[in-house]
XYZ file of C-alpha atoms in Angstrom:
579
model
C 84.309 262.557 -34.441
C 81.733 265.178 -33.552
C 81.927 268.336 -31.405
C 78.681 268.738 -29.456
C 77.777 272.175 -29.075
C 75.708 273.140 -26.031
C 71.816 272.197 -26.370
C 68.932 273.269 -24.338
C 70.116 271.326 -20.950
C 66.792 270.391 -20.480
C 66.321 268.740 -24.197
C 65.804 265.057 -22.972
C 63.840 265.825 -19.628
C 60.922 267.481 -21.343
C 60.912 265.238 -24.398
C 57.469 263.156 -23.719
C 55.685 260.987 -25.618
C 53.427 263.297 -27.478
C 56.701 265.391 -28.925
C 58.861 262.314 -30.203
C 55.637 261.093 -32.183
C 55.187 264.021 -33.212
C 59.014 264.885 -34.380
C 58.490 260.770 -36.115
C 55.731 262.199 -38.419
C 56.708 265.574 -39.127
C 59.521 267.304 -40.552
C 62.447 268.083 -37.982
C 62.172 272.284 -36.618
C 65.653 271.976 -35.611
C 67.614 270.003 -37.537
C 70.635 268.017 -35.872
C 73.262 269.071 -37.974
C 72.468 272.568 -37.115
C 73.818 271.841 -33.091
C 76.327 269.603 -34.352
C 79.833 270.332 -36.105
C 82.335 268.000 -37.313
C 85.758 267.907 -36.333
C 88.201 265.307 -37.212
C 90.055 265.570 -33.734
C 90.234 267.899 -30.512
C 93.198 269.334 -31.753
C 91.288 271.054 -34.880
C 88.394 272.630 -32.558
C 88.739 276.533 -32.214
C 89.400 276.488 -28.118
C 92.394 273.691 -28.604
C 93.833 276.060 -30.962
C 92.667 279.380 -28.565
C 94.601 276.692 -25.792
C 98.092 276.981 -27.768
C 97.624 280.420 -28.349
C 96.165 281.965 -25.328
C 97.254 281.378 -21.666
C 94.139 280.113 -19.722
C 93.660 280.958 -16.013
C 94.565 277.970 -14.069
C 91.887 275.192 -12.478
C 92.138 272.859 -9.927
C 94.498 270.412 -8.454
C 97.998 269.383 -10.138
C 97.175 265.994 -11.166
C 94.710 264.452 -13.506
C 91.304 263.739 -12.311
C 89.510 260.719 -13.761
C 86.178 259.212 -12.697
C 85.464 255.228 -12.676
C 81.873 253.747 -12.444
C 83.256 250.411 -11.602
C 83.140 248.800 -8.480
C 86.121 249.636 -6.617
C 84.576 247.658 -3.517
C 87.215 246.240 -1.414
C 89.620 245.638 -4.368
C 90.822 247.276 -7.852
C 88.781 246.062 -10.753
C 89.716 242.680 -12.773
C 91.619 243.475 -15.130
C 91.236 240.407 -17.915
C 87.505 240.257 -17.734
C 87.200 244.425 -18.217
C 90.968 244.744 -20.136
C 90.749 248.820 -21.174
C 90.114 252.152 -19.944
C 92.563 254.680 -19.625
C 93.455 253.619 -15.396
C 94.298 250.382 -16.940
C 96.182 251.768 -20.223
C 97.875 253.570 -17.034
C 99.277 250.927 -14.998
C 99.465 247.870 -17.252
C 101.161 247.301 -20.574
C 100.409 244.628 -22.975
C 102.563 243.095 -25.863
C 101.892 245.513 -28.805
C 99.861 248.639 -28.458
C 97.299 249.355 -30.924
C 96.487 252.775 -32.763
C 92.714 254.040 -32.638
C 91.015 251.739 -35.407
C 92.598 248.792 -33.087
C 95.732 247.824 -35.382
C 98.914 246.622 -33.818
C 100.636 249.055 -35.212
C 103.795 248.868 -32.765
C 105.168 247.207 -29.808
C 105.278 247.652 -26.050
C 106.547 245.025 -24.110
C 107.719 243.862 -27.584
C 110.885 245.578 -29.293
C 109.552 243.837 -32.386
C 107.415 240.517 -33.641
C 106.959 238.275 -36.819
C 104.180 236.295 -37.838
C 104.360 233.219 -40.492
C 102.129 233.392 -43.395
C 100.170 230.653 -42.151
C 99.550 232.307 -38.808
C 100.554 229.997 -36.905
C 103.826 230.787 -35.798
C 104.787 234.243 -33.944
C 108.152 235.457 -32.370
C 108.401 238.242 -30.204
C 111.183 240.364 -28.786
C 111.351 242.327 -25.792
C 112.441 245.358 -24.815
C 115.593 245.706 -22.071
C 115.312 247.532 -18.874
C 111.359 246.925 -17.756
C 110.771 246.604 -14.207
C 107.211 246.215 -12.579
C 106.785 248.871 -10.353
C 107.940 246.937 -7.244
C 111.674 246.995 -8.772
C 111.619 243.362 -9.891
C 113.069 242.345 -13.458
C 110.448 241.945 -15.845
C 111.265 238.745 -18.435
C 109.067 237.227 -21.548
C 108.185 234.747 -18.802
C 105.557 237.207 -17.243
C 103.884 237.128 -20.494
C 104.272 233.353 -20.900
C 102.529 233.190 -16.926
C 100.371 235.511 -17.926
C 98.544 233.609 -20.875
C 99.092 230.360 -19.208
C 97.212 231.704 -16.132
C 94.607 233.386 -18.466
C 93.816 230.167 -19.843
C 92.282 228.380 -16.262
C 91.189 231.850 -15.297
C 86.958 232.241 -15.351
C 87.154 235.994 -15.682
C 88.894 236.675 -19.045
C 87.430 238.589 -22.617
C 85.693 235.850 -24.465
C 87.583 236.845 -27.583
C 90.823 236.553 -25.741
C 90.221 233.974 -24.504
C 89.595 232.193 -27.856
C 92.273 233.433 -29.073
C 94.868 232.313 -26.498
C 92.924 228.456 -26.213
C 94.425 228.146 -30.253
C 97.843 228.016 -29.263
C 99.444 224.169 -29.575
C 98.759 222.262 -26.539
C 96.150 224.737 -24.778
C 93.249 222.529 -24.739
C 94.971 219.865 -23.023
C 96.406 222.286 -20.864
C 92.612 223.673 -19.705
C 91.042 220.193 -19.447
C 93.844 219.237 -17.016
C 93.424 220.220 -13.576
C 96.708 219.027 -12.638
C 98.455 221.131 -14.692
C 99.450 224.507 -13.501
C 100.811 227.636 -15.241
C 104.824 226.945 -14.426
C 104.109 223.669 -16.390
C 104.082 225.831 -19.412
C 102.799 223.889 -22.741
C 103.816 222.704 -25.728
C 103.247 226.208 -27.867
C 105.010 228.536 -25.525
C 108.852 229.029 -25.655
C 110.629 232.103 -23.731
C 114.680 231.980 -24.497
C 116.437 234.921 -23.010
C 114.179 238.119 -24.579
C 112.722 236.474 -26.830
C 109.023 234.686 -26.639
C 107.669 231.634 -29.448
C 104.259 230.977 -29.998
C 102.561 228.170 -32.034
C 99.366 227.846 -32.722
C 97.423 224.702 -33.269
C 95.215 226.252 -35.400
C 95.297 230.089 -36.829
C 93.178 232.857 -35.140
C 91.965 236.318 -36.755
C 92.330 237.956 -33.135
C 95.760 237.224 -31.865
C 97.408 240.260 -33.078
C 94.425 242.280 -31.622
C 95.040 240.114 -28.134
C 98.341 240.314 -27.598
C 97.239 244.612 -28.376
C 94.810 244.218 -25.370
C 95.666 241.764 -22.883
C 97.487 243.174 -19.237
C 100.096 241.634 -18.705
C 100.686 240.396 -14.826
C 104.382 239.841 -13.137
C 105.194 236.385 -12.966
C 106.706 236.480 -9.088
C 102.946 237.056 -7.762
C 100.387 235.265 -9.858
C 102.575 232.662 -10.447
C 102.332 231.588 -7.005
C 98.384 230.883 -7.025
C 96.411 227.688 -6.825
C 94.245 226.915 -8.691
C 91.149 228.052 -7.267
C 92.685 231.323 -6.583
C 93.517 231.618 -10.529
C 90.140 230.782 -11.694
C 88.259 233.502 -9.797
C 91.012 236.121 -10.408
C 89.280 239.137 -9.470
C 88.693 238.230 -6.063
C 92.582 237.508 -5.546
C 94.770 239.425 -3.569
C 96.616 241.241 -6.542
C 93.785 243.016 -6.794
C 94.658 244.452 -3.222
C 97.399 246.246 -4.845
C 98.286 245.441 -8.427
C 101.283 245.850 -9.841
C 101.893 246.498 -13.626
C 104.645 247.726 -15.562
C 102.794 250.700 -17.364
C 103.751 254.737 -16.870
C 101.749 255.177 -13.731
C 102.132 253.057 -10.485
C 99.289 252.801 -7.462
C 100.459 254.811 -4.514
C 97.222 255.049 -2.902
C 94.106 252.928 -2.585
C 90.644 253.855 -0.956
C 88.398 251.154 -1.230
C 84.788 252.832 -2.572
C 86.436 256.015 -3.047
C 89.937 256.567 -4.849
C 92.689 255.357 -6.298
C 95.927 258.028 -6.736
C 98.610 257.103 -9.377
C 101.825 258.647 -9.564
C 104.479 258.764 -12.551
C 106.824 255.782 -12.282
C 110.323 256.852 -13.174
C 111.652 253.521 -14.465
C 108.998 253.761 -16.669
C 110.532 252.152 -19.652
C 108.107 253.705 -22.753
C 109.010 257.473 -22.203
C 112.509 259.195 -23.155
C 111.611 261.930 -20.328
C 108.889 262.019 -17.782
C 105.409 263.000 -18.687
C 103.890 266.570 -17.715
C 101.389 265.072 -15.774
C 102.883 263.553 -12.850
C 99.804 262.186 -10.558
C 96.615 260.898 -11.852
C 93.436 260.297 -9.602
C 90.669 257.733 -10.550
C 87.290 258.963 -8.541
C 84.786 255.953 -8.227
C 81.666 257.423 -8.831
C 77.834 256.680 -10.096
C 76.748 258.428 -13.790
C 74.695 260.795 -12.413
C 77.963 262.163 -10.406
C 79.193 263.081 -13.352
C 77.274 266.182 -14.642
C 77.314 267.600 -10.545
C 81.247 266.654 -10.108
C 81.787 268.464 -13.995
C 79.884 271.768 -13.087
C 82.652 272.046 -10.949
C 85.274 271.325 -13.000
C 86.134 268.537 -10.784
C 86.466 265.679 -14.161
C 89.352 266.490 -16.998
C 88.019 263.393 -18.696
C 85.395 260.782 -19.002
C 83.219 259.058 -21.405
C 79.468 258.200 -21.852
C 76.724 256.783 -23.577
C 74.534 258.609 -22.179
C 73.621 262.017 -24.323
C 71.767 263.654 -21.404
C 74.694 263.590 -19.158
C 77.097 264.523 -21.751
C 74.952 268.161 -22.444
C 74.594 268.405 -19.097
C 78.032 268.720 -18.384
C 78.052 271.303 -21.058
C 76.614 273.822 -19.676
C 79.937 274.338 -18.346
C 82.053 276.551 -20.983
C 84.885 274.450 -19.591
C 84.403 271.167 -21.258
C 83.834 269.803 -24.873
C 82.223 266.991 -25.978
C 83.170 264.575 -29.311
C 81.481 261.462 -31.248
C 83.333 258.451 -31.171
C 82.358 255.337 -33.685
C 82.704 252.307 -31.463
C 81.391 248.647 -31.780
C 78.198 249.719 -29.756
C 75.142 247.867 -31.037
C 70.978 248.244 -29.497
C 68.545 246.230 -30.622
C 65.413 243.929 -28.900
C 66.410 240.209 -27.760
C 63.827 237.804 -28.775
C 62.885 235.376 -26.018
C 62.216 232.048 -28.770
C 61.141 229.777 -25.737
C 58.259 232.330 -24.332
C 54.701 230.361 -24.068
C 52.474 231.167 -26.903
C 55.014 233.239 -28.770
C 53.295 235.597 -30.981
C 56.765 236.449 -32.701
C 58.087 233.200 -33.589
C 57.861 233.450 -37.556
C 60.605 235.828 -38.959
C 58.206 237.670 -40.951
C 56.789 238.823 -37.577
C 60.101 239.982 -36.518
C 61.193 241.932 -39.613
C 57.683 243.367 -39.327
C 58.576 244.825 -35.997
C 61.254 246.725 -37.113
C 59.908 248.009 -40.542
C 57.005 249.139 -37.991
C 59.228 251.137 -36.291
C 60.725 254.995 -37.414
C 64.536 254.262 -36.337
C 65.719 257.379 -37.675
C 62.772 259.566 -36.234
C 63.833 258.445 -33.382
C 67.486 259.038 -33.460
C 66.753 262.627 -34.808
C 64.589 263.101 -31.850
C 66.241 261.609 -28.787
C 69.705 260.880 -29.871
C 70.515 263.884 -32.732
C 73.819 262.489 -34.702
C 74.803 260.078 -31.648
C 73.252 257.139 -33.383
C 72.787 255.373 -36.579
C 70.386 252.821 -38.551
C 71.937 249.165 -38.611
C 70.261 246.096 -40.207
C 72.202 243.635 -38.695
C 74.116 243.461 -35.572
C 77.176 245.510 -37.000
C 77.296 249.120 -36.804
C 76.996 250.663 -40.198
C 80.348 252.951 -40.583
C 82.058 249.702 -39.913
C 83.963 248.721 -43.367
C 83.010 244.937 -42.738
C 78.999 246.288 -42.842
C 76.311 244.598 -45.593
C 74.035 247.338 -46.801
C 72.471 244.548 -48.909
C 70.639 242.418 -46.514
C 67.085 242.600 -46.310
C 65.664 246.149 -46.428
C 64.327 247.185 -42.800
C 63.710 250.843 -43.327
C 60.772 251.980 -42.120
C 57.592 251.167 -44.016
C 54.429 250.715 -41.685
C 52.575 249.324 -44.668
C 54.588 246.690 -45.646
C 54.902 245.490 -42.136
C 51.077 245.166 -41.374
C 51.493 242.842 -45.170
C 54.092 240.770 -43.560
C 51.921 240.768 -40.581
C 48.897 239.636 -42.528
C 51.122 236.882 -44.411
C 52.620 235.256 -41.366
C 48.838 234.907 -39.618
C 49.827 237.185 -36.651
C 47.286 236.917 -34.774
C 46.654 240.053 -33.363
C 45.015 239.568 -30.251
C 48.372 238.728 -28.955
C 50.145 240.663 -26.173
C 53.561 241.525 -27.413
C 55.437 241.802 -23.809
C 58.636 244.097 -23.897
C 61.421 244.862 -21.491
C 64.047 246.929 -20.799
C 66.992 247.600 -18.292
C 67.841 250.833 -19.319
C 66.638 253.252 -16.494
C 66.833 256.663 -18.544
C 64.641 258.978 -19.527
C 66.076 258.844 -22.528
C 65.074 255.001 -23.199
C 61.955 255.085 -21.458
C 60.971 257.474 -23.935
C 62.129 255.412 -26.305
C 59.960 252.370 -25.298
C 56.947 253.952 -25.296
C 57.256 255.496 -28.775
C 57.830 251.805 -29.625
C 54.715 250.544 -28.535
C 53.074 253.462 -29.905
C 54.707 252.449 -33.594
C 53.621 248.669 -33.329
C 50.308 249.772 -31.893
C 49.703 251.548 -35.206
C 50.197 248.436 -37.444
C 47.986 246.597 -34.650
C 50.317 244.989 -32.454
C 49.359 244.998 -28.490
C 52.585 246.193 -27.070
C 53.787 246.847 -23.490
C 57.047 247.408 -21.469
C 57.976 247.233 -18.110
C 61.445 248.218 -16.276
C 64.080 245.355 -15.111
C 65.669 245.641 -12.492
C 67.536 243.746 -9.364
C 68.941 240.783 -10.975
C 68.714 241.809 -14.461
C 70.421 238.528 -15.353
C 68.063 236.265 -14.059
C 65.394 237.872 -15.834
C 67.063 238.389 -19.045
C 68.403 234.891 -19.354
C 67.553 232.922 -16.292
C 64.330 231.407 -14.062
C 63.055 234.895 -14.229
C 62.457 235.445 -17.714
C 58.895 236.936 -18.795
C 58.844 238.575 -21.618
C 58.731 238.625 -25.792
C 61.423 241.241 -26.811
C 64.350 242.514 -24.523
C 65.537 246.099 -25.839
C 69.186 245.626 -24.933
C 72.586 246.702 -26.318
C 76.275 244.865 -27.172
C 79.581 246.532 -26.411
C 82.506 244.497 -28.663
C 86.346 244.189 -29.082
C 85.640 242.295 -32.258
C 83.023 241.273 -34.109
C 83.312 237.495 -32.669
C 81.978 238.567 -29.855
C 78.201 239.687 -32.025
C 78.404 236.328 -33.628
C 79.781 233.532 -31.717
C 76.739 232.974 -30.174
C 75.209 231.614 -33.546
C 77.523 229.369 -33.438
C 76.087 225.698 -32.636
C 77.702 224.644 -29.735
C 77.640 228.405 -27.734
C 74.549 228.280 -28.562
C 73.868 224.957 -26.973
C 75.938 226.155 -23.447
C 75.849 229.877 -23.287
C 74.467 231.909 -20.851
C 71.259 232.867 -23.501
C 70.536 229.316 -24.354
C 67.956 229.318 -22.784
C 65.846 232.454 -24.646
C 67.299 231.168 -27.862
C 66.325 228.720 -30.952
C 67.886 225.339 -30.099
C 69.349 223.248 -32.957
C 70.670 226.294 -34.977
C 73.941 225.385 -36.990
C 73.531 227.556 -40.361
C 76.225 229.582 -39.567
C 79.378 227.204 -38.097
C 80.808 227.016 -41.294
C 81.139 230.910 -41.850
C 82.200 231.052 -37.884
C 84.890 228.664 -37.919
C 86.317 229.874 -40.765
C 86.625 233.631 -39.130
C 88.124 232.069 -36.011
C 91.273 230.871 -38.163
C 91.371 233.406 -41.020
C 93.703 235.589 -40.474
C 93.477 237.495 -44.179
C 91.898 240.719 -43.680
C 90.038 240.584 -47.429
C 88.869 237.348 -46.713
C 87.680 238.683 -42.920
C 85.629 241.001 -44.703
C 83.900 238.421 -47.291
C 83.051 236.242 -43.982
C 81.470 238.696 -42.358
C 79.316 240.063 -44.919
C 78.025 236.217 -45.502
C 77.209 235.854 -41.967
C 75.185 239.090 -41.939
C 72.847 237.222 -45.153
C 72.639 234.399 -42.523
C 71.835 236.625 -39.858
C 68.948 238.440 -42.005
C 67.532 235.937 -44.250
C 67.496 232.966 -41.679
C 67.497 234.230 -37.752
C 66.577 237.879 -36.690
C 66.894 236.792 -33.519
C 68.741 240.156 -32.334
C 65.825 243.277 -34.396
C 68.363 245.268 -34.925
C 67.634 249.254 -34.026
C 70.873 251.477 -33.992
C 74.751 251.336 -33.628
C 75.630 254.609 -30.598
C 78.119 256.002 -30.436
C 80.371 256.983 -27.461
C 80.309 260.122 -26.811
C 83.801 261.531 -24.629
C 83.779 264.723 -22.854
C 86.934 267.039 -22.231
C 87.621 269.765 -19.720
C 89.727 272.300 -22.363
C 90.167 274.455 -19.249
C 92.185 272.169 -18.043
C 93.490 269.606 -19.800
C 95.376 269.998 -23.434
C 94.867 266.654 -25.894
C 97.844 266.142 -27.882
C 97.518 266.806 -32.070
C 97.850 263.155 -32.885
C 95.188 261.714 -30.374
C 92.196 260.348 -32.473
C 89.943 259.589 -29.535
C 89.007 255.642 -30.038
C 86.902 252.705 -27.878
C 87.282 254.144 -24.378
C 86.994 250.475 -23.559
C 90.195 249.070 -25.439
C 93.726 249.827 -25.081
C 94.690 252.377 -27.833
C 97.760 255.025 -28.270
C 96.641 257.675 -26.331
C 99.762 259.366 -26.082
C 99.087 259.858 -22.524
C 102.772 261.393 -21.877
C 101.352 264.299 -24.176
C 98.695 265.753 -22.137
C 99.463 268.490 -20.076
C 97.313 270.518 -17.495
C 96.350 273.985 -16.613
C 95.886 273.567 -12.791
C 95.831 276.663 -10.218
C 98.679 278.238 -8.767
């Protein structure tokens, strides 16, 4: 991680055109690394050492305060669809918990589990004593229900999903509407505490699922029809859900709040936590820098760098880097009329035409890195070796002039991003391709950015666009034949495509973490020498912003994907509040 000093709060709003282009050709005044320190974890920065130390004057309300930008309409969000963030770390647990590279490391639900060589059998063993927080017995069966209702539901992680549809009898069990969740299948076994699964065929994500999937009680879901179950989120659970994590919903304001208090049968804590009530604010982004000038946020994370430094200018709160799977690049639309991009050397032209790291120095100092293929490159499972992208304007106006680009062409461009930050961005990309000859424009999407990304709406050449992932399936499954024939971008994407199944299907069922590695890098060749569908731009990362004032972050938290479920050690954290 990174600690992000205070910058100039107004660095993004007056960075214009003529500055970036001018910071892309010129050697940097103020160099990143000069407003940026390293730190491996909050505990090591000087004020969470002043905060042992030193007794701080006390802030605000006794009880966490969290903000949410997801829709808290008229219900609590789904919770299988979007699986992590720390309300649902909160009031949910899952089978194992993970630690912050997003490694079962240990159980929770689960007093301990096995797993045959093959991968294809598991045993787990639950802990005594859980009760949801309505009082009732919790049993393996809620897990069993859980999966089994997971597998009809619509609304569930794609990767989880996956994973789950491998286990014996599954298939049969999804292609039959007759069958409901208390008719169980043939790979699911609960005796007394403990829970079988077999698998039908092995799959490299179990482990990770069973680290990130909520489980539900048994007594309510189990009661749906199936209609109910296969648009979950609209389901009256989500009225009031129930979970069997350390905090339990005592209060719910639809489109405002939702207040969590401790739950003392909490089963995962040999005392109860400092912090006793938690409340989860539902708010928009550009809340957040107002409602943390007032030290009215302990905790939140962003993408967005602007908002981040503005909430700095309030000594309160500190800011870190977090790698995550977080991917940008531009979408190419391969069924647009007259497509001036279709030949790959086109494509790779684009990006060599383009100053990635100029860029990043100028609009996103340190909070972003160069990738050449749709995996961030800090990630271990990364090819450095595919085809060279760097920047190199000349070479790209040869590859130009060898593919027959004809350069009369409009080069249309989109973008949903509605930030200063990116529309900055966009135009110093047109500016770039302009100056190897390529007519470039962009326009804003917004509405139903769906529909015009993927749907009847679609207009354009290049779609600047980013990918959040769990795991890496999630990047790649798309290249895989049939998803490609029936996804939801089939329709912007080369038909026919089936270079890669071999290398895909093999990941799904490997479950050898050397051999993971080999896969992936293979794919990445694929991905490079044959596709470059996705021009790959930068990998961001998250950046997560503390109020030190207030809140102290235990010594072992290594801050992780905001958007998983890993150890957080949340019955560490203590607060300074007022009197």
């Amino acid at each position: 991680m990174s600690k992000i000093k205070k910058l100039f709060g107004l660095l993004l709003a007056i960075m214009m055109l003529a500055s970036i282009m001018t910071a892309c050709q010129k050697e940097q005044a103020t160099p990143a690394s000069d407003q940026i320190q390293e730190a491996t974890q909050p505990a090591e920065t000087a004020a969470a050492e002043e905060a042992v130390v030193e007794e701080k004057p006390g802030i605000g309300p006794d009880m966490l305060l969290l903000p949410t930008m997801e829709n808290m309409g008229d219900k609590f969000p789904g919770s299988w669809d979007n699986y992590g963030l720390i309300g649902r770390m909160m009031l949910f647990s899952r089978v194992l918990r993970l630690d912050a590279k997003l490694q079962p490391t240990k159980g929770d639900l689960a007093e301990s589990w096995t797993v045959s060589d093959d991968g294809l059998h598991y045993e787990f063993i639950f802990k005594d004593g859980i009760t949801w927080h309505d009082g009732v017995e919790f049993t393996p069966n809620d897990v069993a229900i859980s999966i089994l209702t997971a597998l009809k539901c619509g609304q569930v992680n794609a990767v989880m999903k996956g994973a789950l549809s491998k286990i014996l009898g599954a298939a049969e069990y999804i292609a039959d509407e007759t069958k409901m969740p208390k008719d169980g299948i043939e790979g699911i076994k609960v005796d007394g505490n403990k829970l079988t699964i077999d698998m039908a065929t092995a799959s490299g994500t179990f482990l990770l699922t069973m680290g990130q999937f909520n489980i539900f009680p048994a007594h309510i879901i189990g009661e749906y029809d199936l209609e109910t179950i296969k648009s979950m989120n609209t389901s009256s659970y989500y009225d009031w859900p129930i979970g069997t994590g350390p905090y339990k919903l005592v209060e719910f304001v639809p489109n405002d709040y939702a207040l969590f208090e401790y739950y003392e049968d909490y089963f995962g804590y040999e005392e109860a936590p400092s912090i006793l009530k938690v409340k989860m604010q539902q708010m928009t982004q550009s809340d957040y820098a107002v409602n943390a000038l007032a030290d009215n946020i302990d905790f939140f994370h962003i993408n967005d760098l602007g908002t981040a430094l503005a909430a700095l200018e309030n000594p309160n709160y500190e800011a870190f880097y977090t790698d995550i799977y977080f991917v940008r690049f531009f979408h190419w639309n391969a069924h647009a009329p007259n497509d001036p991009i279709s030949d790959i050397r086109v494509r790779r032209a684009i990006v060599k035409a383009i100053d990635r790291q100029a860029l990043i120095d100028s609009l996103m100092p340190n909070q972003a890195t160069v990738t050449n293929t749709k995996v961030p490159a800090s990630f271990d499972y990364y090819n450095p070796d595919v085809y060279d992208l760097s920047y190199d304007p000349v070479a790209a106006k040869a590859l130009l002039d060898e593919a027959g680009y004809d350069y009369d062409a409009e080069v249309k461009l989109v973008c949903y991003y509605a930030d200063q930050g990116s529309a900055n961005f966009m135009d110093a990309v047109c500016n770039y391709l302009s100056q190897v000859g390529i007519k470039a424009s962009w326009r804003l999407i917004t509405g139903d950015i769906t529909a015009q990304l993927w749907g009847d709406q679609v207009d354009y050449n290049m779609a600047y666009a980013g990918l959040s992932a769990m795991a890496v399936e999630e990047a790649y499954n798309i290249y895989e034949s049939a998803t490609l024939a029936s996804g939801v971008q089939s329709g912007v994407l080369p038909e026919g495509f089936t270079g890669m199944d071999d290398l895909i299907h093999e990941l799904w069922t490997c479950v050898d973490q050397t051999r993971r590695v080999e896969i992936l890098k293979q794919m990445q060749v694929v991905e490079s020498e044959q596709c470059l569908w996705y021009m790959p731009m930068f990998a961001l990362r998250n950046i997560q912003v503390v109020n030190t004032a207030r809140v102290n972050l235990p010594s072992d938290l290594v801050l992780s994907n905001e958007w998983s479920n890993y150890e957080r050690y949340l019955d560490q954290w203590t607060l300074n509040p007022a009197e």
